[in-house]
CSV table of C-alpha atoms in Angstrom, one decimal:
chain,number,residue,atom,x,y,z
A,1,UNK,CA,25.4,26.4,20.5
A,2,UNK,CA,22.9,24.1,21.1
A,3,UNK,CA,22.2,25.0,24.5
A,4,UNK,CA,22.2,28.8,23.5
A,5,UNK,CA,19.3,28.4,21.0
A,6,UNK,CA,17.5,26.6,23.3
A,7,UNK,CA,17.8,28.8,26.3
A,8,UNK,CA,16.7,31.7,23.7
A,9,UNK,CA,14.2,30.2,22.7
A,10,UNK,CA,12.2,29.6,26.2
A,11,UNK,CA,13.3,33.2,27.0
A,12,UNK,CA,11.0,34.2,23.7
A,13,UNK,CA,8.5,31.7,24.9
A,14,UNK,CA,8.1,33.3,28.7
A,15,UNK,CA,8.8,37.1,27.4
A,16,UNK,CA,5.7,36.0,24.5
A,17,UNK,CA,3.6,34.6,27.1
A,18,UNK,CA,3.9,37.6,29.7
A,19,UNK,CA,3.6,40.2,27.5
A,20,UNK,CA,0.9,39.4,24.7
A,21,UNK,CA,-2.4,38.1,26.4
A,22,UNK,CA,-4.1,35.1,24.4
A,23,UNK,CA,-6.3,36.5,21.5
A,24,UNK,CA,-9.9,35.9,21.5
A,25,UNK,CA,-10.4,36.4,18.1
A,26,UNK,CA,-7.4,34.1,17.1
A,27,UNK,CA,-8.2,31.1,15.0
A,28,UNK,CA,-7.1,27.5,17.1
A,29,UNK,CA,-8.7,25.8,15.4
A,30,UNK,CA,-7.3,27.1,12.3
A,31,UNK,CA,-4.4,27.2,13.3
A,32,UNK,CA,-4.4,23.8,14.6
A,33,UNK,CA,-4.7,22.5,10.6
A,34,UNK,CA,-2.4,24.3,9.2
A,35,UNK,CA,0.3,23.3,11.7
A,36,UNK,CA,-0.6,19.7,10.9
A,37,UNK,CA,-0.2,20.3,7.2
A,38,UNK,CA,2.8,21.9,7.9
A,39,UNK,CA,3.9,18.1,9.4
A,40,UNK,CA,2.4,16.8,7.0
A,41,UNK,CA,4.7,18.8,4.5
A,42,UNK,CA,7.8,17.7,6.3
A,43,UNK,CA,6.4,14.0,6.0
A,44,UNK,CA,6.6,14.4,2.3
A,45,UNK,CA,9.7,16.7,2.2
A,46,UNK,CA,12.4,15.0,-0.4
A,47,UNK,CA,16.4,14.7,-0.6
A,48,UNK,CA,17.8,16.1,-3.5
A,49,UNK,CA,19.8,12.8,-5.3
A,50,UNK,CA,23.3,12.5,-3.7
A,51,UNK,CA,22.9,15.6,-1.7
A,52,UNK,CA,21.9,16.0,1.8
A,53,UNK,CA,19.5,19.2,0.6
A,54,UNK,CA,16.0,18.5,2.2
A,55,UNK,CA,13.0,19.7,0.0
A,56,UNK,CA,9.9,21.1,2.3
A,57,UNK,CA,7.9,23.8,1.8
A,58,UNK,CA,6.2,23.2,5.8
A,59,UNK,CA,7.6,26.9,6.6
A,60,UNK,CA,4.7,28.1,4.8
A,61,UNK,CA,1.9,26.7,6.7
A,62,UNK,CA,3.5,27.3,9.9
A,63,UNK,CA,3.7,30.8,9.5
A,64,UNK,CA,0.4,30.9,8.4
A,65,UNK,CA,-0.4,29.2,11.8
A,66,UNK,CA,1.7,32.0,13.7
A,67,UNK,CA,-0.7,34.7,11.9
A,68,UNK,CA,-3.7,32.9,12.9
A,69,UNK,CA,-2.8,32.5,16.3
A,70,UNK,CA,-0.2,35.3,17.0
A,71,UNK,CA,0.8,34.7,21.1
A,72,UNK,CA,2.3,31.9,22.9
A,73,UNK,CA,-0.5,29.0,22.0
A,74,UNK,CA,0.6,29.5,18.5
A,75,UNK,CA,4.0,29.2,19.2
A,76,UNK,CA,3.0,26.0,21.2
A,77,UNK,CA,1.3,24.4,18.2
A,78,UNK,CA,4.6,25.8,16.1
A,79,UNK,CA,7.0,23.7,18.4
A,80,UNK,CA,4.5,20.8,18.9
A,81,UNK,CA,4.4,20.1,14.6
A,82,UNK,CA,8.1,20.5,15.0
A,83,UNK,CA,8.9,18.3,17.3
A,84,UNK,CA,6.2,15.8,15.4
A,85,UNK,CA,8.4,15.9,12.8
A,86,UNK,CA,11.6,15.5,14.5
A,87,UNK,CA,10.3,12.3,16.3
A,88,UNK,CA,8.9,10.8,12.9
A,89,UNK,CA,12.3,11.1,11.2
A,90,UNK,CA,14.2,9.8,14.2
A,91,UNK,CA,16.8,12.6,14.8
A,92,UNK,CA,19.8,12.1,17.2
A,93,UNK,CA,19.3,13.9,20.4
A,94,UNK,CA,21.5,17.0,19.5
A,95,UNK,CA,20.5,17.7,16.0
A,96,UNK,CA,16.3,17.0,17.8
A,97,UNK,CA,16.8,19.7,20.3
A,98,UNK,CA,18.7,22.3,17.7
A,99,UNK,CA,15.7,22.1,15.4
A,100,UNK,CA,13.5,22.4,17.9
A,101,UNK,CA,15.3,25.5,19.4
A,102,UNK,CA,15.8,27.0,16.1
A,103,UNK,CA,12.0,26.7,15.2
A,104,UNK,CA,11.0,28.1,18.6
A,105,UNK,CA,13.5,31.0,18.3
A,106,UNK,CA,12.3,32.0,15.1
A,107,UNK,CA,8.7,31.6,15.8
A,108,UNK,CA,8.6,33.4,18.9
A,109,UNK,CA,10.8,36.2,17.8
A,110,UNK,CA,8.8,36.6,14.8
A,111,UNK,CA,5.5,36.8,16.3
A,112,UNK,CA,6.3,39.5,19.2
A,113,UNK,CA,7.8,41.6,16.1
A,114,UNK,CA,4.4,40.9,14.0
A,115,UNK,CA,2.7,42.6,17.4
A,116,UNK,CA,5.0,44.9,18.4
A,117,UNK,CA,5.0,46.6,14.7
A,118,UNK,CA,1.6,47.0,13.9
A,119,UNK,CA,0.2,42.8,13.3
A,120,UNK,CA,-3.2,42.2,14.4
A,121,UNK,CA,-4.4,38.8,15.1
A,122,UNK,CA,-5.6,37.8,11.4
A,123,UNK,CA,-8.9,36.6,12.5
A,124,UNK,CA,-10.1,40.2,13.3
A,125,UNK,CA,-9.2,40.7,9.7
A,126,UNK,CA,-12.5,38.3,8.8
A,127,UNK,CA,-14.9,39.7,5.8
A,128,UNK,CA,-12.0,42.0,4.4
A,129,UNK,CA,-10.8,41.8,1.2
A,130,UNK,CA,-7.4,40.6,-0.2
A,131,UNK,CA,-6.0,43.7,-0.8
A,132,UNK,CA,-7.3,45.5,2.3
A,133,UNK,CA,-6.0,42.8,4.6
A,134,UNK,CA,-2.6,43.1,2.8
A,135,UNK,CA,-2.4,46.9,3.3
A,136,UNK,CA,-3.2,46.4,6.8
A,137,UNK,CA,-1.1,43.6,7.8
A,138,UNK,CA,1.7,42.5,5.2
A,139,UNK,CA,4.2,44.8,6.2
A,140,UNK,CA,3.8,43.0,9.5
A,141,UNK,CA,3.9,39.5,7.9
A,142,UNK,CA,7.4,40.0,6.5
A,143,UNK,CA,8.8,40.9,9.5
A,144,UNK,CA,7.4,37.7,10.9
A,145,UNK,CA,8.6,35.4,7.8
A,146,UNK,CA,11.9,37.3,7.7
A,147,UNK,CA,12.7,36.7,11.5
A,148,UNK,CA,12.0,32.9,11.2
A,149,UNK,CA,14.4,32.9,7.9
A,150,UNK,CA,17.3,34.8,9.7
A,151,UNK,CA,17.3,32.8,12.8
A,152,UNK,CA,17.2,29.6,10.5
A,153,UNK,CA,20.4,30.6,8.4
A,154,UNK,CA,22.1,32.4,11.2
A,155,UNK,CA,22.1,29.4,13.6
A,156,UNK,CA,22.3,26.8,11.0
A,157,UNK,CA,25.7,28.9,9.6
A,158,UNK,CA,27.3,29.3,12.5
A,159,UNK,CA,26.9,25.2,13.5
A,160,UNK,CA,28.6,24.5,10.2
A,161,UNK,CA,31.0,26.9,10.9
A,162,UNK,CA,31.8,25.5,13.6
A,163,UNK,CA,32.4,22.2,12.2
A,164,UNK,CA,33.9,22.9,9.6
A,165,UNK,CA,35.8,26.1,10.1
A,166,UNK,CA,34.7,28.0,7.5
A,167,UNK,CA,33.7,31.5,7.2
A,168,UNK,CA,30.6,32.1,9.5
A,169,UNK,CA,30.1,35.1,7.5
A,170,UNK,CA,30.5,34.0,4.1
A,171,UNK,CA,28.5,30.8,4.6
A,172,UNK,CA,25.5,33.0,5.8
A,173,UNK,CA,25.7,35.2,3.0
A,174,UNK,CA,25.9,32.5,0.2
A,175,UNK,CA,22.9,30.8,2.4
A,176,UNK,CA,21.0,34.0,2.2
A,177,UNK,CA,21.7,34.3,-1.5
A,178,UNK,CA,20.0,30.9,-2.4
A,179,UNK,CA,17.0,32.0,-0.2
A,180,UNK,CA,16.7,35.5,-1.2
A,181,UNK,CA,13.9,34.9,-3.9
A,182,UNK,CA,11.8,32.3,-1.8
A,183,UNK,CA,11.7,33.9,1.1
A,184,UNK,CA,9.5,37.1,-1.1
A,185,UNK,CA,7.5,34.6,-2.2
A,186,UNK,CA,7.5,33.1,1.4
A,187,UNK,CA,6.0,36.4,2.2
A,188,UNK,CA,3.2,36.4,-0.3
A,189,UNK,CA,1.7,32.7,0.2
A,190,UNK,CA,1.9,32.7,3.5
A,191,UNK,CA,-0.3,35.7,3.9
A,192,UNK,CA,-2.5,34.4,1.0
A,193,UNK,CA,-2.5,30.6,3.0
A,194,UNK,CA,-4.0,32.2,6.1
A,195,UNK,CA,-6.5,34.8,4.8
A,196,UNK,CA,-8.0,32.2,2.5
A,197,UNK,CA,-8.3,29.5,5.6
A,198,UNK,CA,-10.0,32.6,7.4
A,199,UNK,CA,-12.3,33.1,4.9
A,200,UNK,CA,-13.0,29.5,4.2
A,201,UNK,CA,-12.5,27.6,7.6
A,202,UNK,CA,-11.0,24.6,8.4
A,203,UNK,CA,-12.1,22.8,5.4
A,204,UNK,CA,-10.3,25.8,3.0
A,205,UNK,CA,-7.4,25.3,5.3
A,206,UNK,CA,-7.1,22.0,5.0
A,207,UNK,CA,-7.9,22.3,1.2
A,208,UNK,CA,-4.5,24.4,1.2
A,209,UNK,CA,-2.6,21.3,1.3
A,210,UNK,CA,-3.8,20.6,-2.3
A,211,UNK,CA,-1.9,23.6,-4.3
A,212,UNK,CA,1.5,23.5,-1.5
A,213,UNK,CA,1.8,19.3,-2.7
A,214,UNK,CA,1.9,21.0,-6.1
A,215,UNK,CA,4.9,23.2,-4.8
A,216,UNK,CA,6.3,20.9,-3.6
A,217,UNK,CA,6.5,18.4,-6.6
A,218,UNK,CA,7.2,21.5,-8.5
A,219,UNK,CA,10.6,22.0,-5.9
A,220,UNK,CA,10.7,17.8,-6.8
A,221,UNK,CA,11.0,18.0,-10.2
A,222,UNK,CA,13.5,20.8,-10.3
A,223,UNK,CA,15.8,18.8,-7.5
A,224,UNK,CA,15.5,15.6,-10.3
A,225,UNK,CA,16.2,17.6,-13.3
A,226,UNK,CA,19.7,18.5,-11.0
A,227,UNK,CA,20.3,14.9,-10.6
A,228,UNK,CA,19.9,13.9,-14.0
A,229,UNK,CA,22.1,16.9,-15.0
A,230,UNK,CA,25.0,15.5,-12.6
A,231,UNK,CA,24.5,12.2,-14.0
A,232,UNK,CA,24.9,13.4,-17.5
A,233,UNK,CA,28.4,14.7,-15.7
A,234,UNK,CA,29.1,11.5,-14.6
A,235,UNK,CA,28.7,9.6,-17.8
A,236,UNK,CA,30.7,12.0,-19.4
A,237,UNK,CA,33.9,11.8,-17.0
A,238,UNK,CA,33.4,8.2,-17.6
A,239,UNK,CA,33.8,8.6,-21.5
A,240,UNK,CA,37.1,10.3,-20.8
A,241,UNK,CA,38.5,7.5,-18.6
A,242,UNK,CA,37.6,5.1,-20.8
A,243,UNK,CA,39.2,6.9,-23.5
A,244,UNK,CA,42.5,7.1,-21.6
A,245,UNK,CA,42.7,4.2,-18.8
A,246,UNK,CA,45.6,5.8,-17.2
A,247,UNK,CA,43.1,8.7,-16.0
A,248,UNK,CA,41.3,6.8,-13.7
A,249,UNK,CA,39.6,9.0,-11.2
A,250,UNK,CA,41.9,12.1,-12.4
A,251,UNK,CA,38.9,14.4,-13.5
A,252,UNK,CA,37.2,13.9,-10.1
A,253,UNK,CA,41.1,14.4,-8.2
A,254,UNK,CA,41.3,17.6,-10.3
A,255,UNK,CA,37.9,19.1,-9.5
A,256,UNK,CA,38.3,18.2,-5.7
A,257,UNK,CA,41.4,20.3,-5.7
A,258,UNK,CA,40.1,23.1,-7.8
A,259,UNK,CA,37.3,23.5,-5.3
A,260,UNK,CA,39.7,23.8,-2.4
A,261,UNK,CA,41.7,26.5,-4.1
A,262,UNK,CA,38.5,28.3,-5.5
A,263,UNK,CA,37.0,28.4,-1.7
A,264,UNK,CA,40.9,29.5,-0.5
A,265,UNK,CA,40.1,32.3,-2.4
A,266,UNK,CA,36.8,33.2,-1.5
A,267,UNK,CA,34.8,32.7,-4.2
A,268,UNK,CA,30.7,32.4,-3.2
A,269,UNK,CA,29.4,29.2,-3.2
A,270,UNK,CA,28.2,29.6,-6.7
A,271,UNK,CA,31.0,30.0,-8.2
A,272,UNK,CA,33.0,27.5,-6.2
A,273,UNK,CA,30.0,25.4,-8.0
A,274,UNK,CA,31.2,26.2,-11.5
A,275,UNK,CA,34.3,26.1,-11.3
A,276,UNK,CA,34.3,22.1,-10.1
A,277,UNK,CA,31.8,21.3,-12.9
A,278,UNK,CA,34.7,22.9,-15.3
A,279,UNK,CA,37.2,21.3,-13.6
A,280,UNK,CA,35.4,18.1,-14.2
A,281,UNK,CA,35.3,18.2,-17.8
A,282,UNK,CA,38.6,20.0,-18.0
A,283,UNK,CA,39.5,17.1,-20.2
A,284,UNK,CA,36.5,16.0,-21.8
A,285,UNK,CA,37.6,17.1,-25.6
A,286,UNK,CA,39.6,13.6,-25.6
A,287,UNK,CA,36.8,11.7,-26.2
A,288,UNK,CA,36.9,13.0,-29.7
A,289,UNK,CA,37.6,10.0,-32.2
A,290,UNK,CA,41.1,11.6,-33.0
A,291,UNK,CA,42.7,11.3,-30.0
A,292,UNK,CA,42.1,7.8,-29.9
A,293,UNK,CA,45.0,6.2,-30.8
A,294,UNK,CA,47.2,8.8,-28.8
A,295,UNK,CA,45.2,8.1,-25.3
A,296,UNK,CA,46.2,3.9,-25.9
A,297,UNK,CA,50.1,4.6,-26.7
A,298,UNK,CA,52.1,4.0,-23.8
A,299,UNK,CA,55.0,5.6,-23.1
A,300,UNK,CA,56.1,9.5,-24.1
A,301,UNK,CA,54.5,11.0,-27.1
A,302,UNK,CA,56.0,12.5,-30.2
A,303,UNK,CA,56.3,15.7,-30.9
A,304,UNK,CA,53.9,15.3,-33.6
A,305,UNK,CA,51.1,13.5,-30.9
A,306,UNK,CA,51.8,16.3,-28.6
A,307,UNK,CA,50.9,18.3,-31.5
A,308,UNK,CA,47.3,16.8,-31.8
A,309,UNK,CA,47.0,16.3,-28.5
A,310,UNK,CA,47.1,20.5,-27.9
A,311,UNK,CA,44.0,20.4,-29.5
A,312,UNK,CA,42.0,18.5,-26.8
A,313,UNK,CA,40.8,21.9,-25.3
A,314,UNK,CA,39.5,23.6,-28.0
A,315,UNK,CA,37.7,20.1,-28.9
A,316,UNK,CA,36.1,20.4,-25.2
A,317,UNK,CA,34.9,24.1,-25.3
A,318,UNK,CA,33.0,22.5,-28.5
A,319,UNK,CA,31.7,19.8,-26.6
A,320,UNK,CA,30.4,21.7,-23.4
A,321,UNK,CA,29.1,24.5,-25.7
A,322,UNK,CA,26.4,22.4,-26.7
A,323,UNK,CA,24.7,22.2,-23.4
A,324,UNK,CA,23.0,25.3,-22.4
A,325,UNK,CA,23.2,24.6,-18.9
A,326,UNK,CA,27.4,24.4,-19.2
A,327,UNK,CA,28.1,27.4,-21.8
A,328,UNK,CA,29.3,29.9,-19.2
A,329,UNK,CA,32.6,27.4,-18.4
A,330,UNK,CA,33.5,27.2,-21.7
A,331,UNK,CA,36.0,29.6,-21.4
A,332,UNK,CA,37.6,27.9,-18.4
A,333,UNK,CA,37.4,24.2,-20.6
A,334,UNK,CA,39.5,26.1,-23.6
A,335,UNK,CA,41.8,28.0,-21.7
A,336,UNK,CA,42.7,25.4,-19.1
A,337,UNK,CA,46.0,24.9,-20.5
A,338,UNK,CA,47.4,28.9,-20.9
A,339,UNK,CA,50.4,29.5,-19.3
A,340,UNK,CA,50.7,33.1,-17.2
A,341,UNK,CA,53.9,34.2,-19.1
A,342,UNK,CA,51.4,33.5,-22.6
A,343,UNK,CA,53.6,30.2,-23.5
A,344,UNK,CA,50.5,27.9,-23.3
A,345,UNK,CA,47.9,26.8,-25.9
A,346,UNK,CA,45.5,26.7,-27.3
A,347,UNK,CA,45.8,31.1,-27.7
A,348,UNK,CA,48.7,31.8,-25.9
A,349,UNK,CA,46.6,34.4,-23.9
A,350,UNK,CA,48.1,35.2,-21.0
A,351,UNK,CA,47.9,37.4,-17.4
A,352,UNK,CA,44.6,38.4,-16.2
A,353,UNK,CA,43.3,37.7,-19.9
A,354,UNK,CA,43.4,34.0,-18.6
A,355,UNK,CA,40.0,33.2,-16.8
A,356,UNK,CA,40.2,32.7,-13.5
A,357,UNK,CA,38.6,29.3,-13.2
A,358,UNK,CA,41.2,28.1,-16.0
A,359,UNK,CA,44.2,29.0,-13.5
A,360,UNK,CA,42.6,27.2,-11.2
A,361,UNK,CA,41.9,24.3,-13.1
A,362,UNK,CA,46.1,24.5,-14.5
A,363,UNK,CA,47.1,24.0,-10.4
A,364,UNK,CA,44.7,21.2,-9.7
A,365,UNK,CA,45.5,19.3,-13.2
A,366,UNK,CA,49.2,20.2,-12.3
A,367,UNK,CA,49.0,18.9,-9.4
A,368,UNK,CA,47.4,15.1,-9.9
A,369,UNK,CA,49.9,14.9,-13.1
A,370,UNK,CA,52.9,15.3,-10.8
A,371,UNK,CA,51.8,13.7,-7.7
A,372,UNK,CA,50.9,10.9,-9.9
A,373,UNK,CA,53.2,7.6,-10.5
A,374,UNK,CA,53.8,7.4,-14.1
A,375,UNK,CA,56.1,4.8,-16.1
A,376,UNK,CA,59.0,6.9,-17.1
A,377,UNK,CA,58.9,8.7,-12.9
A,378,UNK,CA,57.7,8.5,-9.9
A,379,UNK,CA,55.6,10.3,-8.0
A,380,UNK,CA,56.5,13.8,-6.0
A,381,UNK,CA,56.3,14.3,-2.4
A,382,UNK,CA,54.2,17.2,-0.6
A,383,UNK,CA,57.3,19.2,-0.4
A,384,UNK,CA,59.2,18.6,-4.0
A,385,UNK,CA,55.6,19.3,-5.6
A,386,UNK,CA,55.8,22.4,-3.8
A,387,UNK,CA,58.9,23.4,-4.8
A,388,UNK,CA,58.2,22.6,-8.7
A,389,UNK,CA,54.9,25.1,-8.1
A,390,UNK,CA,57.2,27.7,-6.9
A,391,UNK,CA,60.2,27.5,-9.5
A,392,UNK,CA,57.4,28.1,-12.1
A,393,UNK,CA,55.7,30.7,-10.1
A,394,UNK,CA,55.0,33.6,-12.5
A,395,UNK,CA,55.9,31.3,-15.6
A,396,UNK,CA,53.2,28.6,-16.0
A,397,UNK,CA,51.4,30.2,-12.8
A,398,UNK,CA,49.5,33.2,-11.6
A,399,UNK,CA,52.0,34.4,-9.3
A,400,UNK,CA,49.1,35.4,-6.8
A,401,UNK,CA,47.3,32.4,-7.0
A,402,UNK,CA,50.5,30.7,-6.4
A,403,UNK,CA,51.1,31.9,-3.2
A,404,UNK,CA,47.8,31.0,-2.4
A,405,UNK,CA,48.1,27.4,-3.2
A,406,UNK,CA,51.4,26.7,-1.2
A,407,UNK,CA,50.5,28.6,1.7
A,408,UNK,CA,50.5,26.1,4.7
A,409,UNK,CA,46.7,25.5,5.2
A,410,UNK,CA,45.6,24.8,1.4
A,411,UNK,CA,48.5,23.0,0.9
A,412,UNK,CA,48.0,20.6,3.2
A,413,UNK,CA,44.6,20.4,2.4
A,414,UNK,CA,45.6,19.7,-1.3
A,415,UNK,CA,47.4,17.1,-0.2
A,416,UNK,CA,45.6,15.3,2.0
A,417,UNK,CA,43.3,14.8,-0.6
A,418,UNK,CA,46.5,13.5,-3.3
A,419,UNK,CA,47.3,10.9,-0.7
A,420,UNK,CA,43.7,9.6,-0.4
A,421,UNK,CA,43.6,8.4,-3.6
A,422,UNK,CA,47.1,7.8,-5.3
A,423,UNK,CA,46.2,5.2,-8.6
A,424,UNK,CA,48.9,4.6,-11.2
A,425,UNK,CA,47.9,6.4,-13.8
A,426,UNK,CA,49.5,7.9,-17.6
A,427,UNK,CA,47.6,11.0,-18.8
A,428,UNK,CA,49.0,13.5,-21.7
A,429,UNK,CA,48.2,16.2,-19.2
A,430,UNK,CA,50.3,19.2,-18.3
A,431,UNK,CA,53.4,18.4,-16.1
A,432,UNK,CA,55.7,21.4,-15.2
A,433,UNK,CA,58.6,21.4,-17.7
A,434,UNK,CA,60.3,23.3,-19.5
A,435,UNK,CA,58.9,21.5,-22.7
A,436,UNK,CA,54.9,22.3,-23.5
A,437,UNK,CA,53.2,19.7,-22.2
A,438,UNK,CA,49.5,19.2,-22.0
């Protein structure tokens, strides 16, 4: 792949260089700045806490550049503050030449389709207003931004696809989807970036930098306020551990497997999202004072506990309502425990009435409980748990998202993950029996 991009990427570069003659009315000097601020963006570019999601905004100066100087010395500056920028953060070899090849792809694609539909080099645009330098040239621009974009998320989705075997087709699309709305205002401040350096030399260019740091701590702040959100997750899986100590590590099992079944199904990446954050706090009604006492018993519960203890989901969809950021997987929190056949709690809905993120969340939590030593059994193996699934296929389980479950691949990709982290554990959670349990 690597060697692909990279062989594309000089054949832009000679086909660029042959067939669009060096401007004389291009700005190097200009253009020059802006690709250093666009290094200097990638200096100050951020990781989002616990992700590896880069913050940068440097696209935007460096497509200013390639409007400035729209033939094959932009290109060079382009690749130069690219591979600046590689070398500062100390890339291994292979992921160094990708990003390199990548940016040069783009670039160079980009700028032969500003020409070739209508771009002039910006500098000839000098004296004109905002609005007549748009009309003339912005139609142009997109093409440029959008080409860079593409190549980006095309190349970048078909590597991970290739890694990880995923869908090539729906990893570009969710990709695309994150991107859709910067990449309009991509667009916009690019073409704003370079006419104001036109107007205003390399000084204004240079004086860009000021209001793009400002993005970019905007793009900070919003990346910290996700972190802080996730902790406020963590803290409150940790309340329901420490309510129940048998559950150690069960929330996090259960919304590990409920985002391999929700990706088995193709959800978007989006939803895959939500559904783990309701898997998560599946269970996080038990931290309510009255199921105190009931979490520290050992052994089976009464009918009458078992009674109380139905209420734990209803006591969560309370809990998570109060966040605004969680209310659309309330549903999924109180109906986590319906059955398909309508025997379950706490409504007794059943079918397609059931959201689909609480069937979800019934398999994964089905499936630590019973893979799960407990003091009254043991464990089940891979292929007993599999048999229990299907002897209550169409019963306690969406018959569809049965099959889905036991086929071979997500099976054993359940599994895998049940054998990676086996603790001893007791949790009032639902077991298949024929009894209503959790």
């Amino acid at each position: 792949m690597v060697a692909v991009t990279a062989a594309l990427a000089i054949v832009t570069f000679v086909v660029l260089w042959a067939s669009i003659a060096a401007e004389p009315s291009a700005k190097l000097a200009l253009g020059a700045t802006l690709a250093a601020i666009g290094v200097l963006a990638d200096f100050m570019a951020f990781y989002a806490q616990g992700k590896s999601v880069v913050g940068s905004i440097a696209l935007i100066p460096l497509s200013s550049a390639a409007l400035l100087v729209p033939d094959h010395r932009g290109l060079v500056l382009i690749v130069l503050a690219q591979i600046i920028t590689e070398v500062h953060k100390k890339r291994p070899a292979l992921k160094f030449a990708f990003n390199v090849s990548q940016v040069a792809l783009g670039f160079g694609i980009g700028i032969l389709l500003f020409r070739q539909f209508g771009g002039m080099p910006f500098g000839s645009l000098l004296g004109e207003s905002f609005l007549s330098a748009a009309s003339a040239i912005l139609a142009p621009t997109a093409l440029l931004v959008a080409s860079v974009m593409l190549i980006n998320t095309l190349s970048v989705s078909a590597v991970v696809a290739a890694v990880s075997g995923q869908s090539f087709l729906r990893l570009w699309v969710d990709g695309n989807k994150a991107t859709a709305l910067f990449s309009i205002f991509h667009v916009i401040l690019t073409f704003y970036t370079s006419w104001l350096s036109l107007n205003l030399g390399v000084l204004g260019a240079a004086g860009m930098a000021i209001p793009m740091i400002a993005v970019r701590q905007l793009l900070r702040t919003t990346a910290e306020l996700t972190g802080v959100t996730e902790e406020l997750l963590d803290l409150m899986v940790a309340a329901i551990e420490a309510r129940d100590p048998y559950t150690s590590g069960h929330s996090k099992r259960v919304a590990e497997a409920s985002r391999i079944i929700a990706k088995a199904l193709g959800l978007n990446a989006e939803k895959v999202e939500r559904v783990e954050v309701a898997a998560l706090l599946h269970d996080v009604g038990k931290i309510d004072e009255q199921f105190a006492r009931i979490l520290a018993k050992e052994g089976r519960l009464t009918p009458e506990e078992w009674t109380v203890m139905k209420r734990h989901p209803v006591r969560g969809a309370e809990l998570v309502g109060l966040l605004t950021s969680l209310k659309d997987i309330v549903p999924a929190v109180r109906h986590h425990h319906e059955n398909w056949d309508g025997t379950g709690y706490p409504d007794g809905i059943k079918g397609d009435a059931i959201p689909l993120a609480s069937r979800i969340i019934m398999f994964a939590d089905t499936l630590d409980a019973i893979t799960t030593d407990r003091p009254y059994r043991k464990a089940l193996a891979a292929e007993d748990a599999r048999r229990e699934f299907l002897k209550f296929r169409g019963k306690q389980f969406d018959p569809t998202l049965c099959d889905v479950v036991v086929s071979p691949n997500v099976w054993a990709e359940l599994f895998a993950c049940v054998e990676t982290d086996r603790a001893a554990h007791l949790e009032p959670a639902q077991e298949i029996a024929t009894s209503a349990v959790a």
